[in-house]
GROMACS .gro file of C-alpha atoms in nm:
model
  228
    1VAL     CA    1   0.224   1.461  -1.775
    2VAL     CA    2   0.475   1.232  -1.647
    3PRO     CA    3   0.570   1.192  -1.313
    4ASN     CA    4   0.903   1.065  -1.221
    5VAL     CA    5   1.130   0.936  -0.924
    6LEU     CA    6   1.502   1.115  -0.985
    7HIS     CA    7   1.789   1.037  -0.833
    8ARG     CA    8   1.929   0.926  -0.457
    9SER     CA    9   2.185   1.188  -0.343
   10GLY     CA   10   2.335   1.139   0.001
   11SER     CA   11   2.050   1.120   0.225
   12SER     CA   12   1.769   1.248  -0.029
   13MET     CA   13   1.554   1.087  -0.229
   14PHE     CA   14   1.384   1.352  -0.644
   15LEU     CA   15   1.076   1.377  -0.722
   16ALA     CA   16   1.018   1.558  -1.049
   17VAL     CA   17   0.701   1.586  -1.234
   18TYR     CA   18   0.799   1.637  -1.658
   19ASP     CA   19   0.497   1.727  -1.955
   20THR     CA   20   0.491   1.424  -2.232
   21SER     CA   21   0.777   1.672  -2.450
   22MET     CA   22   1.034   1.531  -2.065
   23GLN     CA   23   1.019   1.919  -2.031
   24LEU     CA   24   1.037   1.904  -1.646
   25ILE     CA   25   0.757   2.143  -1.478
   26SER     CA   26   0.825   2.099  -1.115
   27ALA     CA   27   1.058   1.903  -0.827
   28THR     CA   28   1.058   1.798  -0.539
   29ALA     CA   29   1.354   1.607  -0.240
   30MET     CA   30   1.256   1.411   0.069
   31ASP     CA   31   1.513   1.354   0.300
   32ASP     CA   32   1.610   1.059   0.420
   33ILE     CA   33   1.622   1.178   0.775
   34TYR     CA   34   1.854   0.862   0.971
   35SER     CA   35   1.960   0.730   0.692
   36ALA     CA   36   1.580   0.585   0.694
   37GLY     CA   37   1.573   0.213   0.461
   38PHE     CA   38   1.371   0.403   0.254
   39ILE     CA   39   1.153   0.255  -0.069
   40ILE     CA   40   1.026   0.338  -0.298
   41ARG     CA   41   0.770   0.064  -0.491
   42GLY     CA   42   0.578   0.359  -0.756
   43ILE     CA   43   0.433   0.655  -0.791
   44LYS     CA   44   0.053   0.737  -0.962
   45SER     CA   45  -0.053   0.951  -1.154
   46GLU     CA   46  -0.468   1.022  -1.064
   47THR     CA   47  -0.669   1.296  -1.333
   48ASN     CA   48  -0.950   1.459  -1.105
   49ALA     CA   49  -1.150   1.807  -1.206
   50ALA     CA   50  -0.887   1.994  -1.008
   51GLY     CA   51  -0.594   1.856  -1.209
   52SER     CA   52  -0.400   1.556  -1.168
   53ASP     CA   53  -0.243   1.419  -0.844
   54PHE     CA   54   0.037   1.209  -0.798
   55TYR     CA   55   0.098   0.953  -0.487
   56LEU     CA   56   0.434   0.804  -0.426
   57TYR     CA   57   0.416   0.520  -0.253
   58GLY     CA   58   0.628   0.257  -0.063
   59SER     CA   59   0.816   0.116   0.271
   60LEU     CA   60   1.019   0.303   0.505
   61ASN     CA   61   1.156   0.237   0.834
   62GLY     CA   62   1.316   0.571   1.048
   63THR     CA   63   1.177   0.920   1.006
   64VAL     CA   64   1.150   1.086   0.670
   65ASP     CA   65   1.090   1.427   0.598
   66PHE     CA   66   0.843   1.464   0.274
   67ASP     CA   67   0.905   1.804   0.191
   68PHE     CA   68   1.248   1.847   0.316
   69ASN     CA   69   1.224   2.071   0.605
   70VAL     CA   70   0.926   2.240   0.556
   71GLY     CA   71   0.749   2.068   0.843
   72THR     CA   72   0.610   1.795   0.769
   73ASN     CA   73   0.829   1.461   0.937
   74THR     CA   74   0.625   1.176   0.935
   75ALA     CA   75   0.825   0.904   1.192
   76ILE     CA   76   0.791   0.554   1.083
   77SER     CA   77   0.847   0.227   1.400
   78ILE     CA   78   1.133  -0.022   1.403
   79GLN     CA   79   0.896  -0.236   1.167
   80GLU     CA   80   0.841  -0.186   0.775
   81ASP     CA   81   0.588   0.027   0.755
   82LEU     CA   82   0.345   0.135   0.477
   83LEU     CA   83   0.357   0.383   0.330
   84ILE     CA   84   0.242   0.695   0.129
   85ALA     CA   85   0.185   1.007  -0.006
   86LYS     CA   86   0.020   1.282  -0.205
   87TYR     CA   87   0.084   1.507  -0.365
   88THR     CA   88  -0.038   1.798  -0.636
   89GLU     CA   89   0.031   1.839  -0.979
   90GLY     CA   90   0.211   2.136  -0.907
   91ILE     CA   91   0.469   1.907  -0.651
   92SER     CA   92   0.325   2.033  -0.333
   93LEU     CA   93   0.322   1.792  -0.096
   94VAL     CA   94  -0.093   1.721   0.075
   95TRP     CA   95  -0.024   1.426   0.331
   96ALA     CA   96   0.222   1.200   0.416
   97GLU     CA   97   0.067   0.903   0.656
   98ASN     CA   98   0.274   0.561   0.739
   99PHE     CA   99  -0.002   0.213   0.748
  100GLY     CA  100   0.117  -0.097   1.058
  101THR     CA  101   0.178  -0.297   1.297
  102GLU     CA  102   0.453  -0.456   1.493
  103ALA     CA  103   0.413  -0.639   1.262
  104ASP     CA  104   0.647  -0.629   0.860
  105GLU     CA  105   0.441  -0.526   0.632
  106ASN     CA  106   0.508  -0.471   0.235
  107LEU     CA  107   0.325  -0.238   0.027
  108LYS     CA  108   0.306  -0.358  -0.317
  109SER     CA  109   0.022  -0.146  -0.523
  110ILE     CA  110  -0.269   0.083  -0.477
  111SER     CA  111  -0.526   0.227  -0.674
  112ILE     CA  112  -0.793   0.501  -0.680
  113THR     CA  113  -1.195   0.476  -0.650
  114ASP     CA  114  -1.359   0.632  -0.798
  115GLN     CA  115  -1.529   0.818  -0.493
  116ASN     CA  116  -1.106   0.924  -0.446
  117ASP     CA  117  -0.991   0.673  -0.181
  118VAL     CA  118  -0.704   0.457  -0.200
  119LEU     CA  119  -0.689   0.123  -0.231
  120ILE     CA  120  -0.333  -0.025  -0.091
  121ALA     CA  121  -0.247  -0.418  -0.157
  122ALA     CA  122   0.001  -0.525   0.058
  123SER     CA  123   0.110  -0.781   0.256
  124LEU     CA  124   0.129  -0.841   0.660
  125SER     CA  125   0.427  -1.120   0.743
  126THR     CA  126   0.434  -1.230   1.163
  127GLY     CA  127   0.739  -1.317   1.278
  128ILE     CA  128   1.023  -1.354   1.575
  129PHE     CA  129   1.073  -0.972   1.564
  130SER     CA  130   0.624  -0.877   1.652
  131GLY     CA  131   0.647  -1.162   1.947
  132LEU     CA  132   0.221  -1.104   1.926
  133ASP     CA  133  -0.051  -1.256   1.755
  134THR     CA  134  -0.291  -1.008   1.732
  135PHE     CA  135  -0.294  -0.737   1.484
  136SER     CA  136  -0.483  -0.406   1.434
  137PHE     CA  137  -0.611  -0.175   1.137
  138GLY     CA  138  -0.841   0.094   1.232
  139SER     CA  139  -1.120  -0.067   1.392
  140ASN     CA  140  -1.078  -0.453   1.254
  141THR     CA  141  -0.885  -0.672   1.448
  142TYR     CA  142  -0.710  -0.979   1.313
  143TYR     CA  143  -0.582  -1.344   1.518
  144LEU     CA  144  -0.274  -1.440   1.321
  145PRO     CA  145  -0.012  -1.707   1.397
  146PRO     CA  146   0.373  -1.679   1.371
  147PHE     CA  147   0.593  -1.699   1.100
  148THR     CA  148   0.302  -1.648   0.847
  149PRO     CA  149   0.239  -1.384   0.544
  150HIS     CA  150  -0.121  -1.287   0.487
  151SER     CA  151  -0.290  -1.109   0.172
  152LEU     CA  152  -0.345  -0.784   0.310
  153VAL     CA  153  -0.578  -0.380   0.121
  154LEU     CA  154  -0.670  -0.036   0.295
  155ARG     CA  155  -0.871   0.211   0.206
  156VAL     CA  156  -0.749   0.541   0.302
  157ASN     CA  157  -0.962   0.826   0.213
  158SER     CA  158  -0.874   1.145   0.036
  159SER     CA  159  -0.708   1.309   0.329
  160GLY     CA  160  -0.520   0.994   0.463
  161ILE     CA  161  -0.751   0.854   0.676
  162LEU     CA  162  -0.729   0.499   0.781
  163GLN     CA  163  -1.059   0.402   0.656
  164ASP     CA  164  -1.154  -0.005   0.671
  165SER     CA  165  -0.963  -0.307   0.553
  166TRP     CA  166  -0.940  -0.647   0.469
  167MET     CA  167  -0.701  -0.984   0.475
  168ALA     CA  168  -0.724  -1.293   0.376
  169GLY     CA  169  -0.645  -1.615   0.586
  170GLY     CA  170  -0.384  -1.870   0.516
  171ARG     CA  171  -0.058  -1.821   0.440
  172SER     CA  172  -0.101  -1.571   0.099
  173ILE     CA  173   0.064  -1.227  -0.074
  174ALA     CA  174  -0.136  -0.957  -0.186
  175ASN     CA  175   0.155  -0.912  -0.554
  176GLY     CA  176  -0.090  -0.623  -0.702
  177ILE     CA  177  -0.406  -0.414  -0.690
  178VAL     CA  178  -0.563  -0.268  -1.076
  179LYS     CA  179  -0.941  -0.062  -1.142
  180LYS     CA  180  -1.105  -0.190  -1.407
  181ASP     CA  181  -1.456  -0.002  -1.452
  182SER     CA  182  -1.515   0.072  -1.081
  183LEU     CA  183  -1.467  -0.240  -0.978
  184HIS     CA  184  -1.087  -0.338  -0.764
  185PHE     CA  185  -0.918  -0.692  -0.815
  186VAL     CA  186  -0.604  -0.772  -0.654
  187ALA     CA  187  -0.417  -1.046  -0.697
  188GLY     CA  188  -0.131  -1.303  -0.586
  189PHE     CA  189  -0.064  -1.646  -0.478
  190TYR     CA  190  -0.106  -1.842  -0.214
  191THR     CA  191   0.004  -2.177  -0.017
  192ASP     CA  192  -0.257  -2.427   0.109
  193ALA     CA  193  -0.599  -2.240   0.116
  194ILE     CA  194  -0.703  -1.885   0.173
  195ASP     CA  195  -1.003  -1.795   0.301
  196PHE     CA  196  -1.073  -1.460   0.109
  197ASP     CA  197  -1.397  -1.331   0.388
  198MET     CA  198  -1.190  -1.454   0.702
  199ASP     CA  199  -1.527  -1.679   0.806
  200ALA     CA  200  -1.312  -2.012   0.896
  201ILE     CA  201  -1.398  -2.200   0.526
  202ASN     CA  202  -1.145  -2.170   0.260
  203ASP     CA  203  -1.182  -2.022  -0.057
  204LEU     CA  204  -0.961  -2.219  -0.264
  205SER     CA  205  -0.694  -2.511  -0.174
  206THR     CA  206  -0.404  -2.697  -0.331
  207PHE     CA  207  -0.252  -3.008  -0.208
  208ALA     CA  208  -0.016  -2.878   0.088
  209GLY     CA  209   0.277  -2.722   0.064
  210ASP     CA  210   0.223  -2.607  -0.290
  211GLU     CA  211   0.136  -2.238  -0.374
  212ASN     CA  212  -0.131  -2.122  -0.693
  213GLY     CA  213  -0.187  -1.820  -0.774
  214TYR     CA  214  -0.476  -1.583  -0.675
  215LEU     CA  215  -0.731  -1.393  -0.840
  216ILE     CA  216  -1.042  -1.225  -0.671
  217ARG     CA  217  -1.278  -0.916  -0.661
  218LEU     CA  218  -1.339  -0.627  -0.415
  219ASP     CA  219  -1.604  -0.371  -0.423
  220SER     CA  220  -1.488  -0.033  -0.310
  221LEU     CA  221  -1.542  -0.034   0.007
  222LEU     CA  222  -1.385  -0.378   0.057
  223ASN     CA  223  -1.609  -0.607   0.067
  224TYR     CA  224  -1.506  -0.974  -0.081
  225GLU     CA  225  -1.711  -1.026  -0.421
  226MET     CA  226  -1.565  -1.362  -0.580
  227SER     CA  227  -1.309  -1.531  -0.697
  228PHE     CA  228  -1.172  -1.652  -1.016
   0.00000   0.00000   0.00000
């Protein structure tokens, strides 16, 4: 089964599923209300005992109807938020959620755990529009300096409910997350230094002003295990 995001027409986005012979199986549309900034970063399929699920992910400002006026709308704040929607193999919407703060969040990629949780790799950028230095995801609160990017990973359960979060200290960008043998690896880059477990001790450092890449391993509960 091959999922594809189809053409944008006016203020709508279309999602279709094809078989491996590129024969259409099913399709649906999402209504981009009030010319919202709807950016799709990707789509991921996950096969389980019940069949295949599809996860559409990206970012959004405004309001979008994910099942085209059936009644499920997701409202997004003025700032850019993380956006993820789960569909069945038949392209029926299961849930659609957005996660964000007063800062801008930029979703890069997702990974599915063995427990069917969704891990969302993103970056949070503080700036002039937030006016705040405190940002919360679920029970975790982060105290961040202004005008800085930070690597961020969220864990969302199979019902779309935020469970936990991980953030790196220091200026950094998370570019992606992948799963290998039940382990999850986050890759990105940092400037000057980075603290992977927020214990005020830098785990990696480079020359002032330089950028270096990083690769770390997190367990399925977002506990930092090691860097490479």
